[in-house]
Coordinates of C-alpha atoms in Angstrom, one line a residue:
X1 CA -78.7 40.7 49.3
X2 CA -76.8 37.9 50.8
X3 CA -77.0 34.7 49.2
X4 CA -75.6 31.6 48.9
X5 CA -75.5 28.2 46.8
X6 CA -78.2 25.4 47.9
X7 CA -75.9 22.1 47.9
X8 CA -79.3 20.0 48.6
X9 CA -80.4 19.9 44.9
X10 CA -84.6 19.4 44.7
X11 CA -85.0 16.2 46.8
X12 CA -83.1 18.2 49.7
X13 CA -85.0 21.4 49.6
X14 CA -88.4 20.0 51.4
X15 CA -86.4 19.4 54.4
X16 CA -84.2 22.6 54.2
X17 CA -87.6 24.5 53.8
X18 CA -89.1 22.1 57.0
X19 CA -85.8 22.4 58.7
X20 CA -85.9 26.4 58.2
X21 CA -89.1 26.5 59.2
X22 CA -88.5 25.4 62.5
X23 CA -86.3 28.5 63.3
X24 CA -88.9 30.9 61.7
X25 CA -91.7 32.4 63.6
X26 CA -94.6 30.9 62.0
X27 CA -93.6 27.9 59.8
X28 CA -93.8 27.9 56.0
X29 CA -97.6 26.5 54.6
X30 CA -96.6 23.0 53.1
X31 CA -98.8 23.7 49.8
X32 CA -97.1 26.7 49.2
X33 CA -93.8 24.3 49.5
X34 CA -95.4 21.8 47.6
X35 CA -96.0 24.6 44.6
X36 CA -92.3 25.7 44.3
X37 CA -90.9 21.9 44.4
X38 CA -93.5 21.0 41.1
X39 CA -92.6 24.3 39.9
X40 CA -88.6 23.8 40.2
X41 CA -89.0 19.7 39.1
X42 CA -90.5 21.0 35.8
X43 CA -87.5 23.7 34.8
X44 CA -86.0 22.5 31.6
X45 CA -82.5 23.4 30.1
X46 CA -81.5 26.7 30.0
X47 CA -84.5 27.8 32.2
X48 CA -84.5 29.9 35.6
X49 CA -87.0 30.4 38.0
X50 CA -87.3 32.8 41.0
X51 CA -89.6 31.5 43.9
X52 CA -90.7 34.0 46.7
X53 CA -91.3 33.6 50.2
X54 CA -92.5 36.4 53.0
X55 CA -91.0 34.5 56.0
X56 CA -91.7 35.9 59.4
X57 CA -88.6 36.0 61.3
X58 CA -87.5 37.5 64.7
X59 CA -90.7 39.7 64.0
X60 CA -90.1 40.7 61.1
X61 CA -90.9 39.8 57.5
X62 CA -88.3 39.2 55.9
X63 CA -88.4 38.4 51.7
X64 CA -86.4 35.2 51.0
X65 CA -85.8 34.0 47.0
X66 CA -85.0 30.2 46.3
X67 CA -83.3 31.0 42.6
X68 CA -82.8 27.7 40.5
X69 CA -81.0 27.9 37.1
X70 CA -81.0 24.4 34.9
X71 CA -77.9 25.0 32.6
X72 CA -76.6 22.3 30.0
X73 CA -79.2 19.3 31.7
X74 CA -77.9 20.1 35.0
X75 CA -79.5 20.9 38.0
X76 CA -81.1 23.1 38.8
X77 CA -78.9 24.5 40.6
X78 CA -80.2 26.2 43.8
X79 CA -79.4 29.7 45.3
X80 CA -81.1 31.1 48.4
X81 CA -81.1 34.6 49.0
X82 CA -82.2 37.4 51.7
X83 CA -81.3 40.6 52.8
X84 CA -81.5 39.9 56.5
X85 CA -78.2 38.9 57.4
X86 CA -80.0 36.9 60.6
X87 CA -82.0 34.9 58.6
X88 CA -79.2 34.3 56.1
X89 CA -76.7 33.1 59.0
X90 CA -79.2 30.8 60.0
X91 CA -80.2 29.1 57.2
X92 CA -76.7 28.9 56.0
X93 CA -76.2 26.9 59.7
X94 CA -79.0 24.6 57.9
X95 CA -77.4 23.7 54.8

């Protein structure tokens, strides 16, 4: 899996996701978006939360994991993570 750390924090993610979906082959549904961003606004301390995405990418679908961690107050701290080392140079050309 190649991952790596998320410096936009939750108000960046929307347009990461947007941004990412612009290089995708079919963009990423905005409620589905929407869902993850309430889901990641509502983590408390010590809480973690995986959110999933099937993105279609160079014809292929490819899984793609947005992990956020909320340690001591902070965060959460954002991780993105694929096993397609294509779709994981690109969005790391996002960040």
């Amino acid at each position: 899996m190649h991952e790596f750390e998320l410096a936009c924090g939750i108000d960046g993610l929307n347009d990461f996701l947007d941004a990412l979906g612009g290089q995708l082959d079919a963009p990423l549904a905005q409620d589905k978006i929407a869902l993850a961003l309430e889901a990641l606004a509502q983590l408390g301390d010590g809480e973690e939360e995986d959110i999933e995405f099937d993105l279609r990418y160079q014809d292929a679908v490819t899984p793609v994991i947005i992990k956020a961690a909320v340690t001591h107050n902070v965060g959460p701290r954002l991780v993105f993570a694929t096993p397609s080392e294509s779709l994981f140079e690109a969005a790391r050309r996002l960040a």
